[in-house]
Amino acid sequence: MKVLIAGAGRLGTQIAQVLSAARNDVTLVEYDDNRVAELEGLPHVHLLAGDACDPGLLERAGALTGDLVIATTGRDEDNLVISLLAKRRFGVGRVAARVNNAENAWLFDQQWGVDVAVPAATPLISLIEEATGATDTVALLRLSKAGVEVIETAITEQSRAAGHTLGEIILPAGTVVATVVRDGRPTVPGPEVRLLPGDELLIVSHEATEQEIHAAFQ
């Protein structure tokens, strides 16, 4: 599936990592050049700097051949414009948009090109399920076509992984850490990243069970 995500905040970045780990073709568009530079090296995600409200940029991002557009910026007006362009100008089959202000929810309908309107408080996995139409949920999410599980775990003071680097953690076969979220910001994980209490991890696996992942970190 070819996915275009507008907005590289915490939510947009996490969605990009989950969907790319499930072997989708993912492009992440972000207006802030500094944020794009921060995310350089994000595995299997195409990064594009610019304003996703610009039709020309959406076209360069691949909207003409896209299967799914997800608008996750922090501005409802931008998410509506992106949705309308995606649906009406580029004919994208499925468009999902984040609703930041509940008072604006009535605008997020098919007249604005929105197939799925998702309130800001919706959990990440529920948003992905709504956006992609996935229905086979195992652990937090199983993307049925790829046979991939995405499991979330949090590091606490009592976690065995606390204070250790990712490189020191023995992971089950076929398992990778997709992102480490610290102080609300996702980071590209490397073996040198030291895990601290309060860290949240998104883990992608083709083989491991939720219990095996828990055992590795907790």
Short mmCIF file of C-alpha atoms in Angstrom, two decimals:
data_model
loop_
_atom_site.label_atom_id
_atom_site.label_comp_id
_atom_site.label_asym_id
_atom_site.label_seq_id
_atom_site.Cartn_x
_atom_site.Cartn_y
_atom_site.Cartn_z
CA MET A 1 0.00 0.00 0.00
CA LYS A 2 1.26 3.47 -0.87
CA VAL A 3 0.72 5.85 2.06
CA LEU A 4 1.25 9.60 2.29
CA ILE A 5 1.27 11.13 5.78
CA ALA A 6 1.10 14.92 6.28
CA GLY A 7 2.59 16.11 9.55
CA ALA A 8 5.70 14.68 11.22
CA GLY A 9 4.78 15.32 14.81
CA ARG A 10 4.75 12.47 17.29
CA LEU A 11 1.58 10.96 15.88
CA GLY A 12 2.49 11.21 12.20
CA THR A 13 5.96 9.82 12.83
CA GLN A 14 4.69 6.87 14.82
CA ILE A 15 2.13 6.02 12.14
CA ALA A 16 4.87 6.24 9.49
CA GLN A 17 7.10 3.87 11.44
CA VAL A 18 4.37 1.33 12.06
CA LEU A 19 3.15 1.29 8.46
CA SER A 20 6.63 1.23 6.95
CA ALA A 21 7.62 -1.64 9.25
CA ALA A 22 4.63 -3.51 7.80
CA ARG A 23 6.21 -3.14 4.32
CA ASN A 24 4.05 -0.31 3.07
CA ASP A 25 5.52 2.43 0.87
CA VAL A 26 5.37 5.46 3.21
CA THR A 27 6.09 9.13 2.49
CA LEU A 28 6.10 11.58 5.40
CA VAL A 29 5.63 15.29 4.58
CA GLU A 30 6.61 17.98 7.07
CA TYR A 31 6.66 21.79 6.80
CA ASP A 32 9.43 22.31 9.38
CA ASP A 33 12.87 21.79 7.84
CA ASN A 34 14.43 21.28 11.28
CA ARG A 35 12.00 18.47 12.06
CA VAL A 36 12.78 16.82 8.73
CA ALA A 37 16.50 17.01 9.53
CA GLU A 38 15.78 15.45 12.95
CA LEU A 39 14.12 12.49 11.31
CA GLU A 40 16.79 11.82 8.70
CA GLY A 41 17.61 8.15 8.84
CA LEU A 42 14.10 7.06 9.76
CA PRO A 43 14.08 3.48 8.43
CA HIS A 44 12.08 2.81 5.25
CA VAL A 45 10.27 6.19 5.30
CA HIS A 46 10.59 8.75 2.50
CA LEU A 47 10.88 12.26 3.98
CA LEU A 48 9.76 15.35 2.09
CA ALA A 49 10.02 18.93 3.36
CA GLY A 50 7.26 21.34 2.39
CA ASP A 51 3.66 22.40 2.84
CA ALA A 52 1.23 19.52 2.25
CA CYS A 53 -1.50 22.09 1.48
CA ASP A 54 0.37 22.78 -1.76
CA PRO A 55 -1.03 20.63 -4.60
CA GLY A 56 2.33 20.60 -6.33
CA LEU A 57 4.05 19.18 -3.30
CA LEU A 58 1.34 16.55 -2.83
CA GLU A 59 1.87 15.50 -6.42
CA ARG A 60 5.64 15.22 -5.88
CA ALA A 61 4.92 13.15 -2.77
CA GLY A 62 3.03 10.64 -4.90
CA ALA A 63 -0.61 11.55 -4.27
CA LEU A 64 -1.57 10.65 -7.83
CA THR A 65 -0.79 6.99 -7.17
CA GLY A 66 -1.47 6.94 -3.43
CA ASP A 67 -3.79 4.44 -1.75
CA LEU A 68 -4.09 6.26 1.57
CA VAL A 69 -3.52 9.82 2.78
CA ILE A 70 -3.43 10.59 6.50
CA ALA A 71 -3.50 14.26 7.58
CA THR A 72 -2.10 14.53 11.11
CA THR A 73 -0.99 18.15 11.37
CA GLY A 74 -1.83 20.20 14.45
CA ARG A 75 -4.10 22.54 12.45
CA ASP A 76 -7.61 21.46 11.53
CA GLU A 77 -7.77 23.87 8.60
CA ASP A 78 -4.62 22.30 7.11
CA ASN A 79 -5.95 18.78 7.61
CA LEU A 80 -9.17 19.71 5.81
CA VAL A 81 -7.35 21.29 2.86
CA ILE A 82 -5.03 18.27 2.55
CA SER A 83 -8.01 15.90 2.67
CA LEU A 84 -9.96 17.83 0.06
CA LEU A 85 -6.99 17.96 -2.31
CA ALA A 86 -6.22 14.28 -1.80
CA LYS A 87 -9.76 13.17 -2.56
CA ARG A 88 -10.99 15.67 -5.16
CA ARG A 89 -7.82 16.54 -7.07
CA PHE A 90 -5.83 13.32 -6.80
CA GLY A 91 -8.58 10.73 -6.35
CA VAL A 92 -6.97 9.00 -3.38
CA GLY A 93 -9.07 5.99 -2.41
CA ARG A 94 -8.97 6.49 1.37
CA VAL A 95 -8.36 9.69 3.34
CA ALA A 96 -8.08 9.94 7.12
CA ALA A 97 -7.74 13.19 9.05
CA ARG A 98 -7.03 14.08 12.65
CA VAL A 99 -9.52 16.39 14.38
CA ASN A 100 -7.60 18.58 16.81
CA ASN A 101 -10.53 20.69 18.03
CA ALA A 102 -13.72 18.75 18.76
CA GLU A 103 -15.79 21.80 17.79
CA ASN A 104 -14.60 21.36 14.21
CA ALA A 105 -15.56 17.68 13.98
CA TRP A 106 -18.71 18.42 11.95
CA LEU A 107 -16.54 19.68 9.09
CA PHE A 108 -14.64 16.43 8.72
CA ASP A 109 -16.95 14.61 6.34
CA GLN A 110 -17.00 13.44 2.74
CA GLN A 111 -17.76 16.93 1.47
CA TRP A 112 -14.24 17.79 2.56
CA GLY A 113 -12.88 14.49 1.23
CA VAL A 114 -12.57 12.86 4.65
CA ASP A 115 -13.41 9.15 4.80
CA VAL A 116 -12.26 8.68 8.40
CA ALA A 117 -12.25 11.51 10.96
CA VAL A 118 -10.22 10.66 14.06
CA PRO A 119 -10.37 12.71 17.29
CA ALA A 120 -7.00 13.85 18.62
CA ALA A 121 -7.33 11.66 21.73
CA THR A 122 -7.74 8.44 19.72
CA PRO A 123 -5.00 5.91 20.57
CA LEU A 124 -2.38 5.36 17.90
CA ILE A 125 -3.37 1.80 17.08
CA SER A 126 -7.07 2.63 16.82
CA LEU A 127 -6.21 5.44 14.43
CA ILE A 128 -4.19 3.12 12.22
CA GLU A 129 -6.97 0.55 12.22
CA GLU A 130 -9.52 3.21 11.23
CA ALA A 131 -7.28 4.72 8.57
CA THR A 132 -6.22 1.47 6.93
CA GLY A 133 -9.44 -0.45 7.46
CA ALA A 134 -7.47 -3.15 9.30
CA THR A 135 -9.67 -5.46 11.37
CA ASP A 136 -7.37 -8.27 12.49
CA THR A 137 -6.14 -7.07 15.90
CA VAL A 138 -3.57 -9.08 17.83
CA ALA A 139 -1.63 -7.54 20.72
CA LEU A 140 -1.99 -3.90 19.62
CA LEU A 141 -2.22 -4.44 15.91
CA ARG A 142 -1.72 -7.16 13.33
CA LEU A 143 -1.51 -5.99 9.77
CA SER A 144 -3.01 -9.08 8.20
CA LYS A 145 -1.32 -8.90 4.82
CA ALA A 146 2.16 -8.59 6.29
CA GLY A 147 1.70 -10.83 9.33
CA VAL A 148 3.32 -8.14 11.48
CA GLU A 149 2.58 -7.43 15.11
CA VAL A 150 3.16 -4.02 16.64
CA ILE A 151 3.54 -4.14 20.41
CA GLU A 152 3.91 -1.20 22.76
CA THR A 153 5.80 -1.42 26.05
CA ALA A 154 6.81 1.20 28.63
CA ILE A 155 10.01 1.29 30.66
CA THR A 156 9.54 1.79 34.41
CA GLU A 157 11.92 1.99 37.36
CA GLN A 158 11.37 -1.75 37.86
CA SER A 159 11.98 -2.74 34.22
CA ARG A 160 15.02 -4.96 33.70
CA ALA A 161 15.86 -2.92 30.59
CA ALA A 162 16.04 0.40 32.47
CA GLY A 163 19.56 1.83 32.28
CA HIS A 164 20.62 -0.55 29.50
CA THR A 165 21.26 0.36 25.88
CA LEU A 166 19.17 -1.15 23.11
CA GLY A 167 22.25 -2.98 21.91
CA GLU A 168 22.39 -4.83 25.22
CA ILE A 169 18.81 -6.09 24.97
CA ILE A 170 18.45 -9.58 23.50
CA LEU A 171 15.38 -9.44 21.26
CA PRO A 172 13.44 -12.43 19.94
CA ALA A 173 14.11 -13.40 16.33
CA GLY A 174 12.39 -11.27 13.69
CA THR A 175 11.92 -8.36 16.10
CA VAL A 176 13.01 -4.71 15.85
CA VAL A 177 12.40 -1.60 17.93
CA ALA A 178 10.63 0.84 15.60
CA THR A 179 10.78 3.90 17.82
CA VAL A 180 11.56 5.12 21.33
CA VAL A 181 9.30 7.92 22.55
CA ARG A 182 10.90 10.08 25.25
CA ASP A 183 9.32 13.22 26.67
CA GLY A 184 6.67 13.03 23.96
CA ARG A 185 9.16 12.95 21.09
CA PRO A 186 9.86 9.88 18.95
CA THR A 187 13.48 9.11 18.15
CA VAL A 188 15.15 6.87 15.60
CA PRO A 189 16.48 4.02 17.76
CA GLY A 190 20.08 2.91 17.53
CA PRO A 191 22.01 0.34 19.58
CA GLU A 192 23.57 3.16 21.63
CA VAL A 193 20.22 4.51 22.91
CA ARG A 194 20.04 4.01 26.68
CA LEU A 195 16.56 3.20 27.96
CA LEU A 196 15.21 5.34 30.78
CA PRO A 197 12.12 5.07 33.00
CA GLY A 198 9.24 6.77 31.20
CA ASP A 199 10.38 5.69 27.73
CA GLU A 200 7.70 4.17 25.48
CA LEU A 201 8.74 1.68 22.82
CA LEU A 202 6.96 0.53 19.67
CA ILE A 203 8.23 -2.91 18.72
CA VAL A 204 7.58 -4.65 15.42
CA SER A 205 7.84 -8.40 15.11
CA HIS A 206 7.11 -11.11 12.55
CA GLU A 207 7.54 -13.94 15.03
CA ALA A 208 7.59 -12.98 18.73
CA THR A 209 4.59 -13.04 21.03
CA GLU A 210 3.57 -10.22 23.33
CA GLN A 211 4.79 -12.31 26.30
CA GLU A 212 8.24 -12.76 24.74
CA ILE A 213 8.55 -9.02 24.13
CA HIS A 214 7.46 -8.32 27.71
CA ALA A 215 10.06 -10.75 29.03
CA ALA A 216 12.86 -9.01 27.09
CA PHE A 217 12.16 -5.57 28.56
CA GLN A 218 10.31 -6.07 31.85
#
